[in-house]
Protein backbone atom coordinates (compact mmCIF):
# COMPACT_ATOMS: atom_id res chain seq x y z
CA UNK A 1 0.00 0.00 0.00
CA UNK A 2 1.28 3.46 -0.82
CA UNK A 3 2.06 5.58 2.20
CA UNK A 4 2.72 9.24 2.68
CA UNK A 5 6.04 8.48 4.33
CA UNK A 6 8.34 6.16 2.40
CA UNK A 7 9.37 3.42 4.83
CA UNK A 8 10.16 -0.27 4.58
CA UNK A 9 7.30 -2.66 5.44
CA UNK A 10 8.97 -3.53 8.76
CA UNK A 11 9.40 0.13 9.68
CA UNK A 12 5.83 0.80 8.64
CA UNK A 13 4.57 -2.03 10.83
CA UNK A 14 6.55 -0.72 13.81
CA UNK A 15 5.40 2.86 13.28
CA UNK A 16 1.79 1.73 13.02
CA UNK A 17 2.08 -0.38 16.16
CA UNK A 18 3.55 2.57 17.99
CA UNK A 19 0.64 4.77 16.91
CA UNK A 20 -1.86 2.07 17.93
CA UNK A 21 -0.23 1.83 21.37
CA UNK A 22 -0.55 5.60 21.78
CA UNK A 23 -4.23 5.52 20.83
CA UNK A 24 -4.89 2.65 23.23
CA UNK A 25 -3.11 4.60 25.95
CA UNK A 26 -5.61 7.42 25.49
CA UNK A 27 -4.05 9.60 22.77
CA UNK A 28 -7.16 9.73 20.57
CA UNK A 29 -5.65 12.31 18.19
CA UNK A 30 -2.88 9.89 17.20
CA UNK A 31 -5.51 7.99 15.23
CA UNK A 32 -5.55 10.85 12.71
CA UNK A 33 -2.04 9.79 11.64
CA UNK A 34 -3.43 6.41 10.59
CA UNK A 35 -6.31 8.10 8.77
CA UNK A 36 -3.94 10.44 6.90
CA UNK A 37 -1.65 7.58 6.01
CA UNK A 38 -4.19 5.09 4.70
CA UNK A 39 -7.38 6.90 3.74
CA UNK A 40 -6.47 7.71 0.10
CA UNK A 41 -6.00 4.15 -1.23
CA UNK A 42 -8.99 3.01 0.82
CA UNK A 43 -11.13 5.85 -0.56
CA UNK A 44 -10.10 4.95 -4.13
CA UNK A 45 -11.03 1.33 -3.47
CA UNK A 46 -14.45 2.26 -2.10
CA UNK A 47 -15.04 4.70 -4.96
CA UNK A 48 -14.03 2.14 -7.56
CA UNK A 49 -16.28 -0.50 -6.02
CA UNK A 50 -19.36 1.66 -5.47
CA UNK A 51 -19.02 4.30 -8.19
CA UNK A 52 -20.39 6.93 -5.84
CA UNK A 53 -18.25 9.50 -3.95
CA UNK A 54 -20.92 9.87 -1.26
CA UNK A 55 -21.14 6.15 -0.62
CA UNK A 56 -17.35 5.83 -0.68
CA UNK A 57 -17.09 8.56 1.98
CA UNK A 58 -19.69 6.82 4.15
CA UNK A 59 -17.99 3.45 3.87
CA UNK A 60 -14.62 5.01 4.67
CA UNK A 61 -16.01 6.78 7.71
CA UNK A 62 -17.79 3.70 9.06
CA UNK A 63 -14.72 1.55 8.44
CA UNK A 64 -12.36 3.86 10.34
CA UNK A 65 -14.80 4.12 13.24
CA UNK A 66 -15.03 0.32 13.35
CA UNK A 67 -11.24 0.12 13.16
CA UNK A 68 -10.96 2.54 16.08
CA UNK A 69 -13.42 0.57 18.20
CA UNK A 70 -11.57 -2.70 17.58
CA UNK A 71 -8.06 -1.26 17.51
CA UNK A 72 -6.94 -3.45 20.40
CA UNK A 73 -7.59 -6.51 18.25
CA UNK A 74 -5.12 -5.58 15.48
CA UNK A 75 -2.59 -8.36 14.92
CA UNK A 76 -0.02 -7.75 12.20
CA UNK A 77 -0.40 -5.08 9.52
CA UNK A 78 -2.92 -2.33 10.26
CA UNK A 79 -3.24 -1.40 6.56
CA UNK A 80 -4.20 -4.96 5.54
CA UNK A 81 -6.62 -5.21 8.47
CA UNK A 82 -8.38 -1.92 7.71
CA UNK A 83 -8.42 -2.76 3.99
CA UNK A 84 -10.45 -5.89 4.79
CA UNK A 85 -12.92 -3.79 6.79
CA UNK A 86 -13.37 -1.41 3.83
CA UNK A 87 -13.56 -4.24 1.27
CA UNK A 88 -16.22 -6.01 3.34
CA UNK A 89 -18.10 -2.73 3.73
CA UNK A 90 -18.16 -2.34 -0.07
CA UNK A 91 -19.34 -5.90 -0.59
CA UNK A 92 -22.09 -5.50 2.00
CA UNK A 93 -23.22 -2.30 0.32
CA UNK A 94 -23.27 -3.99 -3.09
CA UNK A 95 -25.34 -6.84 -1.67
CA UNK A 96 -27.91 -4.56 -0.12
CA UNK A 97 -28.27 -1.63 -2.47
CA UNK A 98 -29.37 -1.51 -6.05
CA UNK A 99 -27.52 1.15 -7.87
CA UNK A 100 -29.57 4.09 -9.06
CA UNK A 101 -26.88 6.24 -10.56
CA UNK A 102 -23.14 6.40 -10.78
CA UNK A 103 -20.83 9.13 -11.85
CA UNK A 104 -17.53 10.71 -11.13
CA UNK A 105 -18.88 13.99 -12.49
CA UNK A 106 -19.21 15.54 -9.05
CA UNK A 107 -15.48 15.71 -8.55
CA UNK A 108 -14.43 16.01 -12.16
CA UNK A 109 -11.77 18.63 -12.46
CA UNK A 110 -11.26 19.73 -16.07
CA UNK A 111 -7.60 19.57 -16.92
CA UNK A 112 -5.96 22.72 -18.12
CA UNK A 113 -4.28 21.28 -21.17
CA UNK A 114 -7.12 19.60 -23.04
CA UNK A 115 -9.52 21.07 -25.56
CA UNK A 116 -13.26 21.11 -24.78
CA UNK A 117 -13.82 18.28 -27.30
CA UNK A 118 -11.15 16.13 -25.70
CA UNK A 119 -12.58 16.84 -22.27
CA UNK A 120 -16.09 15.89 -23.43
CA UNK A 121 -14.75 12.67 -24.92
CA UNK A 122 -12.91 11.86 -21.71
CA UNK A 123 -15.96 12.55 -19.55
CA UNK A 124 -18.01 10.24 -21.77
CA UNK A 125 -15.45 7.45 -21.40
CA UNK A 126 -15.48 7.98 -17.63
CA UNK A 127 -19.20 7.46 -17.31
CA UNK A 128 -19.22 4.58 -19.82
CA UNK A 129 -16.38 2.90 -17.94
CA UNK A 130 -18.26 3.36 -14.66
CA UNK A 131 -21.40 1.84 -16.13
CA UNK A 132 -19.42 -1.06 -17.57
CA UNK A 133 -17.65 -1.66 -14.24
CA UNK A 134 -20.97 -1.84 -12.45
CA UNK A 135 -22.10 -4.72 -14.66
CA UNK A 136 -19.19 -6.86 -13.48
CA UNK A 137 -19.56 -9.37 -10.68
CA UNK A 138 -18.18 -7.85 -7.44
CA UNK A 139 -15.18 -10.20 -7.33
CA UNK A 140 -14.15 -9.22 -10.89
CA UNK A 141 -14.74 -5.53 -10.23
CA UNK A 142 -12.67 -5.74 -7.05
CA UNK A 143 -9.78 -7.39 -8.90
CA UNK A 144 -9.93 -4.87 -11.78
CA UNK A 145 -10.12 -1.85 -9.46
CA UNK A 146 -7.20 -3.07 -7.34
CA UNK A 147 -5.05 -3.78 -10.39
CA UNK A 148 -5.87 -0.84 -12.64
CA UNK A 149 -7.19 1.96 -10.42
CA UNK A 150 -5.13 1.29 -7.30
CA UNK A 151 -2.10 0.09 -9.27
CA UNK A 152 -1.34 -2.84 -6.98
CA UNK A 153 0.80 -5.83 -7.93
CA UNK A 154 -0.81 -9.26 -8.12
CA UNK A 155 1.29 -10.34 -5.14
CA UNK A 156 0.01 -7.45 -3.03
CA UNK A 157 -3.56 -8.19 -4.10
CA UNK A 158 -3.15 -11.86 -3.19
CA UNK A 159 -1.79 -10.85 0.21
CA UNK A 160 -4.70 -8.51 0.92
CA UNK A 161 -7.45 -10.76 -0.41
CA UNK A 162 -6.05 -14.04 0.87
CA UNK A 163 -6.10 -15.76 -2.50
CA UNK A 164 -3.59 -16.85 -5.15
CA UNK A 165 -1.91 -14.78 -7.84
CA UNK A 166 -3.22 -17.19 -10.49
CA UNK A 167 -6.82 -16.77 -9.36
CA UNK A 168 -6.47 -12.99 -9.36
CA UNK A 169 -4.92 -12.93 -12.84
CA UNK A 170 -7.88 -14.96 -14.05
CA UNK A 171 -10.32 -12.48 -12.46
CA UNK A 172 -8.56 -9.46 -13.94
CA UNK A 173 -8.41 -11.06 -17.38
CA UNK A 174 -12.11 -11.93 -17.25
CA UNK A 175 -12.92 -8.40 -16.13
CA UNK A 176 -10.92 -6.96 -19.05
CA UNK A 177 -12.66 -9.24 -21.49
CA UNK A 178 -16.08 -8.19 -20.19
CA UNK A 179 -15.17 -4.49 -20.25
CA UNK A 180 -13.76 -4.73 -23.74
CA UNK A 181 -16.93 -6.47 -24.93
CA UNK A 182 -18.98 -3.61 -23.52
CA UNK A 183 -16.83 -0.71 -24.68
CA UNK A 184 -15.19 -1.72 -27.93
CA UNK A 185 -18.22 -1.12 -30.13
CA UNK A 186 -18.24 2.53 -29.15
CA UNK A 187 -14.58 3.24 -28.59
CA UNK A 188 -12.53 0.72 -30.59
CA UNK B 1 -52.42 -36.25 -27.16
CA UNK B 2 -48.89 -34.95 -26.97
CA UNK B 3 -47.46 -33.25 -23.93
CA UNK B 4 -46.35 -29.70 -24.50
CA UNK B 5 -42.75 -29.82 -23.44
CA UNK B 6 -42.25 -26.15 -24.13
CA UNK B 7 -45.06 -24.81 -21.97
CA UNK B 8 -42.69 -22.40 -20.23
CA UNK B 9 -41.63 -20.98 -23.55
CA UNK B 10 -45.02 -19.57 -24.41
CA UNK B 11 -47.29 -22.52 -25.23
CA UNK B 12 -48.13 -22.98 -28.86
CA UNK B 13 -46.83 -19.64 -30.06
CA UNK B 14 -44.10 -20.95 -32.27
CA UNK B 15 -41.33 -18.46 -32.80
CA UNK B 16 -42.31 -16.27 -29.88
CA UNK B 17 -39.49 -15.91 -27.40
CA UNK B 18 -40.07 -16.29 -23.71
CA UNK B 19 -39.60 -12.86 -22.10
CA UNK B 20 -36.46 -12.73 -19.98
CA UNK B 21 -36.96 -12.57 -16.25
CA UNK B 22 -35.72 -9.50 -14.40
CA UNK B 23 -33.24 -11.67 -12.47
CA UNK B 24 -31.75 -12.88 -15.76
CA UNK B 25 -31.43 -9.36 -17.08
CA UNK B 26 -29.80 -8.12 -13.89
CA UNK B 27 -27.28 -10.96 -13.84
CA UNK B 28 -23.72 -9.60 -14.14
CA UNK B 29 -22.37 -9.94 -17.64
CA UNK B 30 -19.33 -11.85 -16.52
CA UNK B 31 -21.42 -14.45 -14.65
CA UNK B 32 -23.33 -15.53 -17.73
CA UNK B 33 -22.44 -18.83 -19.25
CA UNK B 34 -22.77 -17.60 -22.83
CA UNK B 35 -19.67 -16.27 -24.57
CA UNK B 36 -19.21 -12.53 -24.37
CA UNK B 37 -19.93 -10.51 -27.48
CA UNK B 38 -16.98 -8.87 -29.20
CA UNK B 39 -13.46 -10.03 -29.66
CA UNK B 40 -11.62 -11.57 -26.72
CA UNK B 41 -8.86 -9.62 -25.05
CA UNK B 42 -5.73 -11.03 -26.58
CA UNK B 43 -2.92 -12.58 -24.62
CA UNK B 44 -0.70 -9.82 -26.00
CA UNK B 45 -2.86 -7.11 -24.44
CA UNK B 46 -3.20 -8.90 -21.10
CA UNK B 47 0.55 -9.34 -21.00
CA UNK B 48 1.05 -5.63 -21.70
CA UNK B 49 -1.52 -4.52 -19.14
CA UNK B 50 -0.01 -6.86 -16.55
CA UNK B 51 3.32 -5.09 -17.08
CA UNK B 52 5.06 -8.20 -18.41
CA UNK B 53 5.75 -6.82 -21.90
CA UNK B 54 6.01 -3.35 -23.44
CA UNK B 55 3.08 -1.80 -25.30
CA UNK B 56 2.40 -4.08 -28.27
CA UNK B 57 2.87 -3.01 -31.86
CA UNK B 58 -0.47 -3.80 -33.46
CA UNK B 59 -0.30 -6.13 -36.41
CA UNK B 60 -3.92 -5.77 -37.52
CA UNK B 61 -6.54 -3.05 -37.57
CA UNK B 62 -8.56 -4.89 -34.93
CA UNK B 63 -5.68 -5.25 -32.52
CA UNK B 64 -4.76 -1.59 -33.12
CA UNK B 65 -8.27 -0.59 -32.04
CA UNK B 66 -8.02 -2.79 -28.94
CA UNK B 67 -4.67 -1.30 -27.99
CA UNK B 68 -6.09 2.19 -28.44
CA UNK B 69 -9.13 1.36 -26.29
CA UNK B 70 -6.95 0.01 -23.48
CA UNK B 71 -4.59 2.96 -23.70
CA UNK B 72 -7.58 5.23 -23.08
CA UNK B 73 -8.87 3.08 -20.23
CA UNK B 74 -5.38 3.13 -18.70
CA UNK B 75 -5.31 6.95 -18.95
CA UNK B 76 -8.60 7.11 -17.09
CA UNK B 77 -7.39 4.58 -14.51
CA UNK B 78 -4.24 6.67 -13.96
CA UNK B 79 -6.38 9.73 -13.32
CA UNK B 80 -8.42 7.85 -10.72
CA UNK B 81 -5.22 6.57 -9.10
CA UNK B 82 -4.49 10.15 -8.04
CA UNK B 83 -7.86 10.84 -6.43
CA UNK B 84 -7.51 11.71 -2.77
CA UNK B 85 -9.89 11.59 0.15
CA UNK B 86 -11.81 14.87 0.39
CA UNK B 87 -10.37 16.86 3.29
CA UNK B 88 -13.69 17.19 5.10
CA UNK B 89 -14.03 13.39 5.30
CA UNK B 90 -10.91 13.03 7.47
CA UNK B 91 -12.21 15.69 9.83
CA UNK B 92 -15.63 14.02 9.91
CA UNK B 93 -14.09 10.68 10.83
CA UNK B 94 -12.13 12.19 13.72
CA UNK B 95 -15.23 14.02 14.95
CA UNK B 96 -17.30 10.83 14.78
CA UNK B 97 -14.90 8.67 16.78
CA UNK B 98 -16.30 7.45 20.10
CA UNK B 99 -15.05 9.38 23.13
CA UNK B 100 -14.01 6.19 24.94
CA UNK B 101 -10.55 4.77 24.50
CA UNK B 102 -10.83 1.46 22.59
CA UNK B 103 -10.49 -1.50 24.93
CA UNK B 104 -9.45 -5.07 24.34
CA UNK B 105 -12.52 -7.32 24.23
CA UNK B 106 -11.94 -9.78 27.11
CA UNK B 107 -13.55 -13.21 27.34
CA UNK B 108 -16.20 -13.38 30.08
CA UNK B 109 -14.03 -15.42 32.45
CA UNK B 110 -11.35 -12.74 32.41
CA UNK B 111 -13.71 -9.87 33.06
CA UNK B 112 -13.78 -8.44 36.58
CA UNK B 113 -17.04 -8.92 38.43
CA UNK B 114 -18.60 -6.43 40.80
CA UNK B 115 -21.09 -7.84 43.32
CA UNK B 116 -23.09 -5.59 45.62
CA UNK B 117 -23.55 -6.66 49.30
CA UNK B 118 -27.27 -7.28 48.75
CA UNK B 119 -26.59 -9.60 45.83
CA UNK B 120 -23.84 -11.38 47.82
CA UNK B 121 -26.19 -11.95 50.81
CA UNK B 122 -28.99 -13.18 48.53
CA UNK B 123 -26.62 -15.56 46.75
CA UNK B 124 -25.31 -16.89 50.10
CA UNK B 125 -28.87 -17.39 51.40
CA UNK B 126 -29.77 -19.21 48.21
CA UNK B 127 -26.77 -21.51 48.57
CA UNK B 128 -27.63 -22.26 52.23
CA UNK B 129 -31.23 -23.07 51.25
CA UNK B 130 -30.04 -25.30 48.43
CA UNK B 131 -27.61 -27.10 50.75
CA UNK B 132 -30.37 -27.62 53.35
CA UNK B 133 -32.71 -29.01 50.70
CA UNK B 134 -30.08 -31.45 49.47
CA UNK B 135 -29.26 -32.48 53.06
CA UNK B 136 -32.94 -33.15 53.80
CA UNK B 137 -33.37 -35.28 50.72
CA UNK B 138 -30.31 -37.35 51.61
CA UNK B 139 -31.57 -37.86 55.22
CA UNK B 140 -35.02 -39.00 54.03
CA UNK B 141 -33.47 -41.77 51.93
PDB file of C-alpha atoms in Angstrom, chain B residues 87-137:
ATOM      1  CA  UNK B  87     -10.368  16.865   3.290  1.00  0.00           C
ATOM      2  CA  UNK B  88     -13.689  17.188   5.095  1.00  0.00           C
ATOM      3  CA  UNK B  89     -14.025  13.387   5.299  1.00  0.00           C
ATOM      4  CA  UNK B  90     -10.915  13.034   7.470  1.00  0.00           C
ATOM      5  CA  UNK B  91     -12.211  15.693   9.831  1.00  0.00           C
ATOM      6  CA  UNK B  92     -15.633  14.024   9.910  1.00  0.00           C
ATOM      7  CA  UNK B  93     -14.089  10.681  10.826  1.00  0.00           C
ATOM      8  CA  UNK B  94     -12.126  12.194  13.716  1.00  0.00           C
ATOM      9  CA  UNK B  95     -15.234  14.016  14.948  1.00  0.00           C
ATOM     10  CA  UNK B  96     -17.301  10.834  14.782  1.00  0.00           C
ATOM     11  CA  UNK B  97     -14.895   8.666  16.783  1.00  0.00           C
ATOM     12  CA  UNK B  98     -16.297   7.455  20.098  1.00  0.00           C
ATOM     13  CA  UNK B  99     -15.052   9.378  23.130  1.00  0.00           C
ATOM     14  CA  UNK B 100     -14.008   6.193  24.942  1.00  0.00           C
ATOM     15  CA  UNK B 101     -10.555   4.766  24.504  1.00  0.00           C
ATOM     16  CA  UNK B 102     -10.834   1.463  22.587  1.00  0.00           C
ATOM     17  CA  UNK B 103     -10.489  -1.500  24.930  1.00  0.00           C
ATOM     18  CA  UNK B 104      -9.449  -5.072  24.343  1.00  0.00           C
ATOM     19  CA  UNK B 105     -12.520  -7.320  24.229  1.00  0.00           C
ATOM     20  CA  UNK B 106     -11.940  -9.776  27.108  1.00  0.00           C
ATOM     21  CA  UNK B 107     -13.547 -13.214  27.337  1.00  0.00           C
ATOM     22  CA  UNK B 108     -16.199 -13.377  30.076  1.00  0.00           C
ATOM     23  CA  UNK B 109     -14.027 -15.423  32.449  1.00  0.00           C
ATOM     24  CA  UNK B 110     -11.349 -12.744  32.415  1.00  0.00           C
ATOM     25  CA  UNK B 111     -13.715  -9.865  33.060  1.00  0.00           C
ATOM     26  CA  UNK B 112     -13.776  -8.441  36.578  1.00  0.00           C
ATOM     27  CA  UNK B 113     -17.038  -8.918  38.428  1.00  0.00           C
ATOM     28  CA  UNK B 114     -18.604  -6.432  40.801  1.00  0.00           C
ATOM     29  CA  UNK B 115     -21.087  -7.845  43.315  1.00  0.00           C
ATOM     30  CA  UNK B 116     -23.087  -5.590  45.622  1.00  0.00           C
ATOM     31  CA  UNK B 117     -23.546  -6.656  49.302  1.00  0.00           C
ATOM     32  CA  UNK B 118     -27.271  -7.277  48.754  1.00  0.00           C
ATOM     33  CA  UNK B 119     -26.591  -9.601  45.828  1.00  0.00           C
ATOM     34  CA  UNK B 120     -23.845 -11.383  47.817  1.00  0.00           C
ATOM     35  CA  UNK B 121     -26.189 -11.953  50.811  1.00  0.00           C
ATOM     36  CA  UNK B 122     -28.987 -13.176  48.529  1.00  0.00           C
ATOM     37  CA  UNK B 123     -26.623 -15.561  46.752  1.00  0.00           C
ATOM     38  CA  UNK B 124     -25.314 -16.892  50.100  1.00  0.00           C
ATOM     39  CA  UNK B 125     -28.869 -17.389  51.403  1.00  0.00           C
ATOM     40  CA  UNK B 126     -29.766 -19.213  48.207  1.00  0.00           C
ATOM     41  CA  UNK B 127     -26.765 -21.508  48.572  1.00  0.00           C
ATOM     42  CA  UNK B 128     -27.631 -22.260  52.235  1.00  0.00           C
ATOM     43  CA  UNK B 129     -31.228 -23.067  51.253  1.00  0.00           C
ATOM     44  CA  UNK B 130     -30.041 -25.301  48.433  1.00  0.00           C
ATOM     45  CA  UNK B 131     -27.614 -27.100  50.752  1.00  0.00           C
ATOM     46  CA  UNK B 132     -30.366 -27.624  53.346  1.00  0.00           C
ATOM     47  CA  UNK B 133     -32.708 -29.014  50.703  1.00  0.00           C
ATOM     48  CA  UNK B 134     -30.081 -31.453  49.465  1.00  0.00           C
ATOM     49  CA  UNK B 135     -29.255 -32.483  53.062  1.00  0.00           C
ATOM     50  CA  UNK B 136     -32.945 -33.148  53.802  1.00  0.00           C
ATOM     51  CA  UNK B 137     -33.371 -35.279  50.716  1.00  0.00           C
TER      52      UNK B 137
END
